[in-house]
Amino acid sequence: PEKNDSEPGSQRIKPVFIDDANFGRQISYQHAAVHIPTDIYEG
């Protein structure tokens, strides 16, 4: 059986995307992600 999204302990995040004219694509104002490259540092 599929897991119910309202089930306690569910770690699923469902971001809400909206069209943004500034970026020209769908974005979420509630969630963000940042990619930090670690291979440029020497230790």
Coordinates of C-alpha atoms in Angstrom, one line a residue:
P1 CA 0.0 0.0 0.0
E2 CA 1.1 3.6 -0.7
K3 CA 2.1 5.7 2.3
N4 CA -0.5 8.3 3.3
D5 CA 1.1 11.9 3.1
S6 CA -0.7 12.9 6.2
E7 CA 0.8 9.9 8.1
P8 CA 2.9 10.9 11.1
G9 CA 6.6 10.6 10.5
S10 CA 6.3 11.3 6.8
Q11 CA 9.4 13.2 5.6
R12 CA 8.0 14.1 2.2
I13 CA 8.1 17.8 1.2
K14 CA 5.8 19.0 -1.5
P15 CA 6.9 22.5 -2.5
V16 CA 4.4 24.8 -4.1
F17 CA 5.8 26.3 -7.3
I18 CA 4.5 29.5 -8.9
D19 CA 5.4 31.3 -12.1
D20 CA 7.8 34.2 -11.5
A21 CA 8.3 36.8 -14.2
N22 CA 11.7 37.8 -12.8
F23 CA 13.2 34.3 -13.2
G24 CA 11.1 33.2 -16.2
R25 CA 10.3 29.9 -14.5
Q26 CA 8.4 28.3 -11.7
I27 CA 9.9 28.9 -8.3
S28 CA 9.1 28.2 -4.6
Y29 CA 9.3 31.0 -2.1
Q30 CA 8.9 28.6 0.8
H31 CA 11.8 26.2 0.0
A32 CA 15.3 26.8 -1.2
A33 CA 18.4 24.8 -1.9
V34 CA 22.0 25.9 -2.1
H35 CA 24.8 23.9 -3.8
I36 CA 28.2 24.5 -2.2
P37 CA 31.1 23.1 -4.3
T38 CA 33.5 21.4 -1.9
D39 CA 36.2 20.4 -4.4
I40 CA 37.5 24.0 -4.7
Y41 CA 38.9 24.0 -1.1
E42 CA 42.3 22.5 -0.1
G43 CA 41.3 20.8 3.1

